Amino acid sequence: MSFIPAVIRATYKSAYQIELVFNDGAVGTVDFEQWLSGPVFEPLKDVAYFQKFFVDGGTVSWPNGADIAPETLHDEVRAGKPA
């Protein structure tokens, strides 16, 4: 069985940056601004709305149904890309 990453904790840092903790212990801050295009992500450009994120189903989600695949977020953290 292959590993399926899941976000277990998310903490707002600044602007569009969220620190993520995964079920394998990986921790890092991800800048979500790179994904804020398209109709479902348009409301997230408002930082106040962006901050309404929550952890659901192993990833970061927003009230309007927007989310990013946990595998994508895990890859960002594992790559060590600075936020």
Coordinates of C-alpha atoms in Angstrom, one line a residue:
M1 CA 0.0 0.0 0.0
S2 CA 1.4 3.4 -1.0
F3 CA 1.6 6.4 1.4
I4 CA -1.2 8.9 1.1
P5 CA -0.3 12.3 2.6
A6 CA -2.8 14.1 4.7
V7 CA -2.6 17.5 6.3
I8 CA -3.2 17.1 10.0
R9 CA -2.7 20.8 11.0
A10 CA -2.6 24.1 9.2
T11 CA -1.6 27.4 10.7
Y12 CA -2.0 30.8 9.0
K13 CA 1.3 32.7 8.7
S14 CA 0.9 35.7 6.4
A15 CA -0.6 36.8 3.1
Y16 CA -1.3 33.5 1.3
Q17 CA 1.1 31.4 3.4
I18 CA 0.0 28.5 5.6
E19 CA 2.2 26.3 7.6
L20 CA 1.3 22.6 7.1
V21 CA 1.9 19.5 9.2
F22 CA 1.4 16.2 7.5
N23 CA 0.7 12.7 8.8
D24 CA 4.3 11.6 8.1
G25 CA 5.8 14.4 10.1
A26 CA 6.7 16.7 7.2
V27 CA 6.3 20.4 8.1
G28 CA 6.6 23.4 6.0
T29 CA 5.1 26.7 5.0
V30 CA 3.4 26.8 1.6
D31 CA 2.6 29.9 -0.4
F32 CA -0.8 29.3 -2.0
E33 CA -0.8 32.4 -4.2
Q34 CA 0.5 30.3 -7.2
W35 CA -2.9 28.5 -7.3
L36 CA -5.2 31.5 -6.9
S37 CA -6.5 31.5 -10.5
G38 CA -9.8 30.4 -11.9
P39 CA -13.4 30.9 -10.7
V40 CA -13.3 28.7 -7.5
F41 CA -10.1 30.4 -6.3
E42 CA -11.1 34.0 -7.1
P43 CA -12.7 34.6 -3.6
L44 CA -9.4 33.4 -2.0
K45 CA -7.6 36.5 -3.4
D46 CA -9.3 38.4 -0.6
V47 CA -6.9 37.7 2.3
A48 CA -9.7 37.9 4.9
Y49 CA -11.5 35.1 3.0
F50 CA -8.3 33.1 2.4
Q51 CA -7.9 33.0 6.2
K52 CA -11.2 31.1 6.6
F53 CA -9.4 27.9 5.5
F54 CA -9.9 24.7 7.5
V55 CA -8.5 21.1 7.4
D56 CA -11.0 18.7 5.8
G57 CA -10.4 15.3 4.2
G58 CA -6.6 15.5 4.7
T59 CA -6.2 18.8 2.9
V60 CA -6.7 22.6 3.3
S61 CA -10.2 23.7 2.2
W62 CA -12.3 26.8 2.1
P63 CA -16.1 27.4 2.6
N64 CA -16.7 27.8 -1.1
G65 CA -15.4 24.3 -1.8
A66 CA -11.9 25.3 -3.0
D67 CA -9.1 23.0 -2.0
I68 CA -5.6 21.8 -3.2
A69 CA -4.8 18.1 -3.5
P70 CA -2.8 17.0 -0.4
E71 CA -0.3 15.3 -2.7
T72 CA 0.5 18.6 -4.3
L73 CA 0.9 20.3 -0.9
H74 CA 3.1 17.5 0.4
D75 CA 5.3 17.8 -2.7
E76 CA 5.7 21.5 -2.1
V77 CA 6.7 20.9 1.5
R78 CA 9.1 18.0 0.6
A79 CA 10.7 20.1 -2.1
G80 CA 11.6 22.6 0.5
K81 CA 10.4 25.5 -1.6
P82 CA 10.6 28.7 0.5
A83 CA 7.2 30.4 1.0

